[in-house]
PDB file of C-alpha atoms and ligand atoms in Angstrom:
ATOM      1  CA  MET A 202      18.313  -2.711 -25.981  1.00 91.00           C
ATOM      2  CA  LEU A 203      15.309  -5.028 -26.064  1.00 96.00           C
ATOM      3  CA  THR A 204      15.602  -8.710 -26.231  1.00 98.00           C
ATOM      4  CA  ARG A 205      12.363 -10.224 -27.177  1.00 98.00           C
ATOM      5  CA  ASP A 206      11.067 -13.298 -25.995  1.00 98.00           C
ATOM      6  CA  VAL A 207      13.859 -14.244 -22.777  1.00 98.00           C
ATOM      7  CA  ALA A 208      10.937 -16.454 -21.633  1.00 98.00           C
ATOM      8  CA  ASP A 209       7.913 -17.204 -23.135  1.00 97.00           C
ATOM      9  CA  GLY A 210       6.128 -13.455 -23.664  1.00 98.00           C
ATOM     10  CA  ILE A 211       8.748 -11.819 -21.630  1.00 98.00           C
ATOM     11  CA  HIS A 212      10.883  -9.502 -23.291  1.00 98.00           C
ATOM     12  CA  ARG A 213      14.080  -7.849 -21.386  1.00 98.00           C
ATOM     13  CA  ILE A 214      15.055  -4.322 -21.984  1.00 98.00           C
ATOM     14  CA  GLU A 215      18.961  -3.387 -20.605  1.00 98.00           C
ATOM     15  CA  ASP A 216      19.827   0.300 -19.966  1.00 96.00           C
ATOM     16  CA  ALA A 217      23.037   1.077 -18.247  1.00 94.00           C
ATOM     17  CA  TYR A 218      23.817  -2.719 -17.141  1.00 96.00           C
ATOM     18  CA  THR A 219      20.621  -2.771 -15.462  1.00 97.00           C
ATOM     19  CA  ASN A 220      17.957  -4.949 -16.760  1.00 98.00           C
ATOM     20  CA  TRP A 221      13.633  -4.381 -16.560  1.00 98.00           C
ATOM     21  CA  TYR A 222      11.278  -6.253 -18.348  1.00 98.00           C
ATOM     22  CA  LEU A 223       7.973  -6.263 -19.993  1.00 98.00           C
ATOM     23  CA  VAL A 224       5.600  -8.999 -19.159  1.00 98.00           C
ATOM     24  CA  GLU A 225       2.627 -10.135 -21.716  1.00 98.00           C
ATOM     25  CA  GLY A 226      -0.416 -11.183 -20.024  1.00 98.00           C
ATOM     26  CA  ASP A 227      -4.054 -11.409 -20.393  1.00 94.00           C
ATOM     27  CA  GLY A 228      -5.079  -7.850 -20.597  1.00 93.00           C
ATOM     28  CA  GLY A 229      -2.151  -6.211 -21.387  1.00 98.00           C
ATOM     29  CA  LEU A 230       1.434  -5.440 -20.658  1.00 98.00           C
ATOM     30  CA  THR A 231       3.246  -5.082 -16.463  1.00 98.00           C
ATOM     31  CA  VAL A 232       6.419  -3.341 -16.742  1.00 98.00           C
ATOM     32  CA  VAL A 233       9.132  -5.149 -14.101  1.00 98.00           C
ATOM     33  CA  ASP A 234      11.436  -2.422 -12.700  1.00 98.00           C
ATOM     34  CA  THR A 235      11.528   0.478 -14.552  1.00 98.00           C
ATOM     35  CA  GLY A 236      15.424   0.605 -15.110  1.00 97.00           C
ATOM     36  CA  VAL A 237      17.189   4.660 -15.118  1.00 95.00           C
ATOM     37  CA  PRO A 238      15.420   7.616 -15.662  1.00 94.00           C
ATOM     38  CA  THR A 239      16.708   7.388 -19.703  1.00 95.00           C
ATOM     39  CA  SER A 240      14.724   4.033 -19.996  1.00 97.00           C
ATOM     40  CA  TRP A 241      11.407   5.814 -20.852  1.00 97.00           C
ATOM     41  CA  ARG A 242      13.251   6.413 -24.249  1.00 97.00           C
ATOM     42  CA  SER A 243      13.803   2.394 -24.131  1.00 97.00           C
ATOM     43  CA  PHE A 244      10.636   2.014 -23.098  1.00 98.00           C
ATOM     44  CA  ARG A 245       8.699   4.223 -25.806  1.00 98.00           C
ATOM     45  CA  SER A 246      10.436   2.163 -28.837  1.00 97.00           C
ATOM     46  CA  ALA A 247      10.042  -1.161 -27.125  1.00 98.00           C
ATOM     47  CA  LEU A 248       6.663  -0.724 -27.039  1.00 98.00           C
ATOM     48  CA  ARG A 249       6.838  -0.038 -30.668  1.00 98.00           C
ATOM     49  CA  ASP A 250       8.634  -2.732 -31.823  1.00 97.00           C
ATOM     50  CA  LEU A 251       6.442  -5.162 -29.764  1.00 97.00           C
ATOM     51  CA  GLY A 252       3.473  -3.066 -31.956  1.00 97.00           C
ATOM     52  CA  ARG A 253       1.929  -1.992 -28.899  1.00 97.00           C
ATOM     53  CA  SER A 254       0.955   1.343 -27.424  1.00 97.00           C
ATOM     54  CA  PRO A 255       1.521   3.034 -23.582  1.00 97.00           C
ATOM     55  CA  ALA A 256      -2.263   2.239 -23.199  1.00 97.00           C
ATOM     56  CA  ASP A 257      -1.284  -1.600 -23.092  1.00 98.00           C
ATOM     57  CA  VAL A 258       0.789  -1.203 -20.226  1.00 98.00           C
ATOM     58  CA  LYS A 259      -1.465  -1.974 -16.841  1.00 98.00           C
ATOM     59  CA  ALA A 260       1.030  -1.852 -14.129  1.00 98.00           C
ATOM     60  CA  VAL A 261       4.442  -1.319 -13.086  1.00 98.00           C
ATOM     61  CA  VAL A 262       5.512  -3.932 -10.338  1.00 98.00           C
ATOM     62  CA  LEU A 263       9.084  -3.222  -8.484  1.00 98.00           C
ATOM     63  CA  THR A 264      11.477  -6.120  -7.421  1.00 98.00           C
ATOM     64  CA  HIS A 265      12.574  -3.535  -5.161  1.00 97.00           C
ATOM     65  CA  GLY A 266      13.342  -0.120  -4.300  1.00 95.00           C
ATOM     66  CA  HIS A 267      16.558   0.600  -5.285  1.00 93.00           C
ATOM     67  CA  PHE A 268      17.333   4.188  -7.418  1.00 91.00           C
ATOM     68  CA  ASP A 269      18.717   1.644 -10.626  1.00 92.00           C
ATOM     69  CA  HIS A 270      15.022  -0.088 -10.846  1.00 96.00           C
ATOM     70  CA  LEU A 271      13.156   2.808 -10.093  1.00 96.00           C
ATOM     71  CA  GLY A 272      14.152   4.862 -13.421  1.00 96.00           C
ATOM     72  CA  PHE A 273      10.372   5.798 -14.786  1.00 98.00           C
ATOM     73  CA  ALA A 274       8.361   4.604 -12.529  1.00 98.00           C
ATOM     74  CA  GLU A 275       6.973   7.715 -11.126  1.00 98.00           C
ATOM     75  CA  ARG A 276       6.671   8.812 -14.474  1.00 98.00           C
ATOM     76  CA  ALA A 277       4.450   5.777 -15.684  1.00 98.00           C
ATOM     77  CA  ARG A 278       2.270   6.212 -12.850  1.00 98.00           C
ATOM     78  CA  LYS A 279       1.643   9.703 -13.633  1.00 98.00           C
ATOM     79  CA  GLU A 280       1.669   9.732 -17.810  1.00 98.00           C
ATOM     80  CA  LEU A 281       0.124   6.099 -17.970  1.00 98.00           C
ATOM     81  CA  GLY A 282      -2.230   6.388 -14.863  1.00 98.00           C
ATOM     82  CA  VAL A 283      -1.004   2.821 -13.581  1.00 98.00           C
ATOM     83  CA  PRO A 284      -0.173   1.504 -10.253  1.00 98.00           C
ATOM     84  CA  VAL A 285       3.511   0.814  -9.058  1.00 98.00           C
ATOM     85  CA  TRP A 286       3.592  -1.891  -7.128  1.00 98.00           C
ATOM     86  CA  VAL A 287       6.105  -2.481  -4.555  1.00 98.00           C
ATOM     87  CA  HIS A 288       6.454  -4.895  -1.298  1.00 98.00           C
ATOM     88  CA  GLU A 289       5.747  -3.229   1.754  1.00 97.00           C
ATOM     89  CA  ASP A 290       9.077  -3.229   3.371  1.00 96.00           C
ATOM     90  CA  ASP A 291      10.513  -1.472   0.424  1.00 96.00           C
ATOM     91  CA  VAL A 292       8.280   1.917   0.236  1.00 96.00           C
ATOM     92  CA  LEU A 293      10.244   4.006   1.993  1.00 93.00           C
ATOM     93  CA  LEU A 294      12.952   3.392  -0.294  1.00 93.00           C
ATOM     94  CA  THR A 295      10.474   4.571  -3.174  1.00 95.00           C
ATOM     95  CA  ARG A 296      10.126   7.710  -1.574  1.00 92.00           C
ATOM     96  CA  ARG A 297      13.841   8.244  -0.630  1.00 85.00           C
ATOM     97  CA  PRO A 298      15.650   6.495  -3.642  1.00 76.00           C
ATOM     98  CA  ARG A 299      18.690   7.669  -2.245  1.00 69.00           C
ATOM     99  CA  ARG A 300      18.755   6.901   1.167  1.00 68.00           C
ATOM    100  CA  TYR A 301      18.907   3.263   1.374  1.00 61.00           C
ATOM    101  CA  GLY A 302      20.032   1.331   4.359  1.00 59.00           C
ATOM    102  CA  ASN A 303      23.232  -0.631   3.075  1.00 65.00           C
ATOM    103  CA  GLU A 304      26.026  -2.328   5.055  1.00 61.00           C
ATOM    104  CA  ARG A 305      29.044  -0.230   3.238  1.00 63.00           C
ATOM    105  CA  SER A 306      29.117   2.831   0.902  1.00 67.00           C
ATOM    106  CA  PRO A 307      28.090   1.753  -2.367  1.00 70.00           C
ATOM    107  CA  PHE A 308      30.467   4.785  -4.448  1.00 69.00           C
ATOM    108  CA  ALA A 309      33.053   4.462  -2.576  1.00 69.00           C
ATOM    109  CA  TYR A 310      33.710   0.565  -2.797  1.00 75.00           C
ATOM    110  CA  MET A 311      32.937   0.726  -6.533  1.00 74.00           C
ATOM    111  CA  ALA A 312      35.660   3.847  -6.877  1.00 71.00           C
ATOM    112  CA  THR A 313      38.227   1.020  -5.761  1.00 77.00           C
ATOM    113  CA  GLN A 314      36.896  -1.697  -8.294  1.00 82.00           C
ATOM    114  CA  PRO A 315      38.548  -1.163 -11.498  1.00 83.00           C
ATOM    115  CA  ARG A 316      35.969  -3.323 -13.550  1.00 86.00           C
ATOM    116  CA  ALA A 317      33.133  -2.011 -12.170  1.00 88.00           C
ATOM    117  CA  LEU A 318      34.166   1.411 -13.720  1.00 87.00           C
ATOM    118  CA  PRO A 319      31.772   1.171 -16.952  1.00 89.00           C
ATOM    119  CA  VAL A 320      28.885   0.429 -14.820  1.00 89.00           C
ATOM    120  CA  VAL A 321      29.586   3.465 -12.906  1.00 85.00           C
ATOM    121  CA  ALA A 322      30.071   5.478 -15.994  1.00 86.00           C
ATOM    122  CA  ALA A 323      26.757   4.313 -17.139  1.00 89.00           C
ATOM    123  CA  PHE A 324      25.141   4.994 -14.193  1.00 87.00           C
ATOM    124  CA  LEU A 325      26.300   8.741 -14.199  1.00 86.00           C
ATOM    125  CA  ARG A 326      25.522   8.879 -17.859  1.00 87.00           C
ATOM    126  CA  THR A 327      22.005   7.874 -17.267  1.00 88.00           C
ATOM    127  CA  GLY A 328      21.376   9.696 -14.272  1.00 83.00           C
ATOM    128  CA  ALA A 329      20.725   6.377 -12.782  1.00 85.00           C
ATOM    129  CA  HIS A 330      21.357   7.771  -9.131  1.00 83.00           C
ATOM    130  CA  PHE A 331      18.288  10.598  -9.877  1.00 85.00           C
ATOM    131  CA  PRO A 332      15.106   9.006 -10.179  1.00 89.00           C
ATOM    132  CA  LYS A 333      11.878  10.931  -9.179  1.00 91.00           C
ATOM    133  CA  PRO A 334      10.658   9.348  -5.888  1.00 93.00           C
ATOM    134  CA  VAL A 335       7.068   7.692  -6.487  1.00 95.00           C
ATOM    135  CA  ALA A 336       4.097   9.700  -5.165  1.00 95.00           C
ATOM    136  CA  HIS A 337       2.110   6.886  -4.579  1.00 97.00           C
ATOM    137  CA  VAL A 338       2.821   3.023  -4.751  1.00 98.00           C
ATOM    138  CA  ARG A 339       0.138  -0.269  -4.358  1.00 98.00           C
ATOM    139  CA  ARG A 340       1.793  -2.692  -1.363  1.00 98.00           C
ATOM    140  CA  TYR A 341       2.312  -5.953  -1.777  1.00 98.00           C
ATOM    141  CA  GLU A 342       3.264  -8.821   0.490  1.00 96.00           C
ATOM    142  CA  HIS A 343       2.609 -12.176  -0.950  1.00 94.00           C
ATOM    143  CA  GLY A 344       0.580 -14.103  -3.097  1.00 97.00           C
ATOM    144  CA  THR A 345      -0.196 -13.716  -6.781  1.00 98.00           C
ATOM    145  CA  LEU A 346      -0.450 -10.686  -8.058  1.00 98.00           C
ATOM    146  CA  ASP A 347      -3.305  -9.374 -10.323  1.00 97.00           C
ATOM    147  CA  VAL A 348      -1.653  -7.920 -12.893  1.00 98.00           C
ATOM    148  CA  PRO A 349      -1.298  -9.131 -16.604  1.00 98.00           C
ATOM    149  CA  GLY A 350       1.439 -12.103 -16.228  1.00 98.00           C
ATOM    150  CA  THR A 351       0.197 -12.900 -12.776  1.00 98.00           C
ATOM    151  CA  PRO A 352       3.141 -13.045 -10.558  1.00 98.00           C
ATOM    152  CA  ALA A 353       3.824 -14.930  -7.854  1.00 98.00           C
ATOM    153  CA  VAL A 354       5.362 -13.090  -5.113  1.00 98.00           C
ATOM    154  CA  VAL A 355       8.526 -15.098  -3.671  1.00 98.00           C
ATOM    155  CA  PRO A 356      10.050 -12.654  -0.431  1.00 98.00           C
ATOM    156  CA  THR A 357      13.827 -12.534  -1.290  1.00 98.00           C
ATOM    157  CA  PRO A 358      14.839 -10.284   1.425  1.00 98.00           C
ATOM    158  CA  GLY A 359      18.430  -8.959   2.036  1.00 97.00           C
ATOM    159  CA  HIS A 360      19.749  -7.243  -0.928  1.00 96.00           C
ATOM    160  CA  THR A 361      16.690  -4.772   0.340  1.00 95.00           C
ATOM    161  CA  LEU A 362      14.520  -5.646   3.165  1.00 95.00           C
ATOM    162  CA  GLY A 363      11.291  -5.810   0.907  1.00 97.00           C
ATOM    163  CA  HIS A 364      12.869  -7.346  -2.026  1.00 98.00           C
ATOM    164  CA  CYS A 365      10.747 -10.177  -3.898  1.00 98.00           C
ATOM    165  CA  ALA A 366      11.547 -12.241  -6.851  1.00 98.00           C
ATOM    166  CA  LEU A 367       7.945 -12.930  -9.354  1.00 98.00           C
ATOM    167  CA  HIS A 368       7.824 -16.061 -10.264  1.00 98.00           C
ATOM    168  CA  PHE A 369       5.827 -16.740 -13.538  1.00 98.00           C
ATOM    169  CA  PRO A 370       5.030 -20.882 -13.360  1.00 98.00           C
ATOM    170  CA  ASP A 371       3.582 -21.212 -16.625  1.00 97.00           C
ATOM    171  CA  ARG A 372       6.575 -19.999 -18.472  1.00 98.00           C
ATOM    172  CA  ASP A 373       9.223 -21.581 -16.550  1.00 98.00           C
ATOM    173  CA  ALA A 374      10.663 -18.311 -15.426  1.00 98.00           C
ATOM    174  CA  VAL A 375      11.736 -15.984 -12.556  1.00 98.00           C
ATOM    175  CA  ILE A 376      12.657 -12.822 -12.670  1.00 98.00           C
ATOM    176  CA  ALA A 377      15.128 -12.544  -9.744  1.00 98.00           C
ATOM    177  CA  GLY A 378      15.611  -8.806  -9.551  1.00 98.00           C
ATOM    178  CA  ASP A 379      19.017  -8.294  -7.781  1.00 98.00           C
ATOM    179  CA  ALA A 380      18.136 -11.407  -5.316  1.00 98.00           C
ATOM    180  CA  ILE A 381      20.667 -12.804  -7.773  1.00 98.00           C
ATOM    181  CA  VAL A 382      22.703 -11.348 -10.601  1.00 98.00           C
ATOM    182  CA  THR A 383      25.170 -12.332 -13.070  1.00 98.00           C
ATOM    183  CA  LEU A 384      26.672  -9.347 -13.577  1.00 97.00           C
ATOM    184  CA  ASN A 385      27.780  -7.511 -10.472  1.00 94.00           C
ATOM    185  CA  PRO A 386      27.496  -3.839 -10.798  1.00 91.00           C
ATOM    186  CA  TYR A 387      29.692  -3.292  -7.430  1.00 89.00           C
ATOM    187  CA  THR A 388      32.675  -5.494  -8.821  1.00 91.00           C
ATOM    188  CA  GLY A 389      32.193  -6.078 -12.448  1.00 93.00           C
ATOM    189  CA  ALA A 390      31.987  -9.837 -11.848  1.00 93.00           C
ATOM    190  CA  ARG A 391      30.375 -12.011 -13.818  1.00 96.00           C
ATOM    191  CA  GLY A 392      28.210 -15.262 -13.356  1.00 97.00           C
ATOM    192  CA  PRO A 393      25.592 -16.204 -10.635  1.00 98.00           C
ATOM    193  CA  GLN A 394      26.107 -14.098  -7.135  1.00 97.00           C
ATOM    194  CA  ILE A 395      24.411 -11.875  -4.948  1.00 97.00           C
ATOM    195  CA  VAL A 396      25.405  -8.172  -5.052  1.00 94.00           C
ATOM    196  CA  ALA A 397      28.120  -6.958  -3.092  1.00 91.00           C
ATOM    197  CA  ARG A 398      27.878  -6.010   0.410  1.00 89.00           C
ATOM    198  CA  CYS A 399      28.079  -2.477   0.205  1.00 87.00           C
ATOM    199  CA  ALA A 400      24.446  -2.827  -1.673  1.00 90.00           C
ATOM    200  CA  ASN A 401      22.857  -4.773   0.165  1.00 92.00           C
ATOM    201  CA  ALA A 402      20.921  -4.458   3.513  1.00 92.00           C
ATOM    202  CA  ASP A 403      22.052  -7.857   5.191  1.00 95.00           C
ATOM    203  CA  SER A 404      23.929  -9.779   2.819  1.00 95.00           C
ATOM    204  CA  GLU A 405      23.696 -12.815   4.971  1.00 97.00           C
ATOM    205  CA  ARG A 406      20.027 -13.011   4.707  1.00 97.00           C
ATOM    206  CA  ALA A 407      20.687 -12.557   1.129  1.00 97.00           C
ATOM    207  CA  LEU A 408      22.152 -15.722   0.768  1.00 98.00           C
ATOM    208  CA  ALA A 409      19.793 -17.351   3.076  1.00 98.00           C
ATOM    209  CA  SER A 410      17.013 -15.894   0.101  1.00 98.00           C
ATOM    210  CA  LEU A 411      18.556 -18.328  -2.495  1.00 98.00           C
ATOM    211  CA  ASP A 412      16.567 -21.191  -1.067  1.00 98.00           C
ATOM    212  CA  ALA A 413      13.530 -19.595  -1.811  1.00 98.00           C
ATOM    213  CA  LEU A 414      14.611 -18.765  -5.488  1.00 98.00           C
ATOM    214  CA  ALA A 415      15.796 -22.072  -6.222  1.00 98.00           C
ATOM    215  CA  ALA A 416      12.905 -23.419  -4.532  1.00 98.00           C
ATOM    216  CA  THR A 417      10.690 -22.315  -7.750  1.00 98.00           C
ATOM    217  CA  GLY A 418      12.444 -24.602  -9.737  1.00 98.00           C
ATOM    218  CA  ALA A 419      12.390 -22.217 -12.517  1.00 98.00           C
ATOM    219  CA  ARG A 420      14.532 -23.007 -15.602  1.00 98.00           C
ATOM    220  CA  THR A 421      15.344 -19.320 -16.779  1.00 98.00           C
ATOM    221  CA  VAL A 422      16.620 -16.860 -13.972  1.00 98.00           C
ATOM    222  CA  LEU A 423      15.781 -13.307 -15.337  1.00 98.00           C
ATOM    223  CA  THR A 424      18.287 -11.132 -13.048  1.00 98.00           C
ATOM    224  CA  GLY A 425      18.379  -7.194 -12.758  1.00 98.00           C
ATOM    225  CA  HIS A 426      22.038  -7.032 -13.902  1.00 97.00           C
ATOM    226  CA  GLY A 427      23.719  -9.380 -16.268  1.00 98.00           C
ATOM    227  CA  GLU A 428      22.740 -11.970 -18.601  1.00 98.00           C
ATOM    228  CA  VAL A 429      19.726 -14.359 -18.881  1.00 98.00           C
ATOM    229  CA  TRP A 430      20.760 -17.670 -16.782  1.00 98.00           C
ATOM    230  CA  ARG A 431      18.943 -20.831 -18.580  1.00 98.00           C
ATOM    231  CA  ASP A 432      20.844 -23.545 -16.231  1.00 98.00           C
ATOM    232  CA  GLY A 433      17.392 -23.456 -13.996  1.00 98.00           C
ATOM    233  CA  ALA A 434      17.395 -21.520 -10.430  1.00 98.00           C
ATOM    234  CA  GLU A 435      18.625 -24.253  -8.435  1.00 98.00           C
ATOM    235  CA  SER A 436      22.167 -24.432 -10.205  1.00 98.00           C
ATOM    236  CA  ALA A 437      22.241 -20.583 -10.077  1.00 98.00           C
ATOM    237  CA  ALA A 438      21.376 -20.301  -6.211  1.00 98.00           C
ATOM    238  CA  SER A 439      24.150 -23.016  -5.927  1.00 98.00           C
ATOM    239  CA  ALA A 440      26.925 -21.177  -7.976  1.00 98.00           C
ATOM    240  CA  ALA A 441      25.896 -18.057  -5.978  1.00 97.00           C
ATOM    241  CA  ARG A 442      26.369 -19.545  -2.276  1.00 97.00           C
ATOM    242  CA  ALA A 443      29.848 -21.108  -3.753  1.00 97.00           C
ATOM    243  CA  ALA A 444      30.986 -17.445  -4.498  1.00 95.00           C
ATOM    244  CA  GLY A 445      29.600 -16.339  -1.421  1.00 93.00           C
ATOM    245  CA  ILE A 446      29.665 -12.469   0.147  1.00 92.00           C
ATOM    246  CA  SER A 447      32.064 -10.111  -1.880  1.00 90.00           C
TER     247      SER A 447
HETATM  248 ZN1   ZN B1533      19.255  -3.331  -6.267  1.00 55.39          ZN
END
């Protein structure tokens, strides 16, 4: 489902309780994260709704390499001929999306969390667990990416080791990916928090990375799961610190 202009020129699409974004910029569009495999349909229909064509898309940027954000990345790369950017430390995940180094088994964990069952069902229905590996990626580390929207990379390791948020200072917005979420897909809990430890490489590091997110000072926080947070990155980070590790 498309929600236009969640921040200036940033459109949000939610599939299977997972958010991804289309960012308007000079010279075209950047796709930030690519949802689940069936998100390709949402992608085509969002472009139509926005009066855009696939040729307007110039890049895919991944906040991290988890399966539920890799959905149509490889298809976009092949069919649109655009680069797929990912942080250096998450390259391995894009090649082997189901083998990520996390603290506990997410699937066993989810089964014990009744409020997470709608998410489990949506993941199963949309083939979320089975994205195509990305054959070639373009690596980033820090700085500002030369893609439409020119996001500044904010390293936020912990959820994955290469996780990064993307800051758009001119739009007072940050795409946080899964560095902070307002719906925890693994417990079903709402409100700003880090993702449950079963899906984190290092939860303590994820908590520490909230400082970098807060330091952006962005008013609008766009998360990988859950609703838009409009009360600023600092308040989101302090709520997430208070919520702690689940
Ligand atoms: Zn994730």
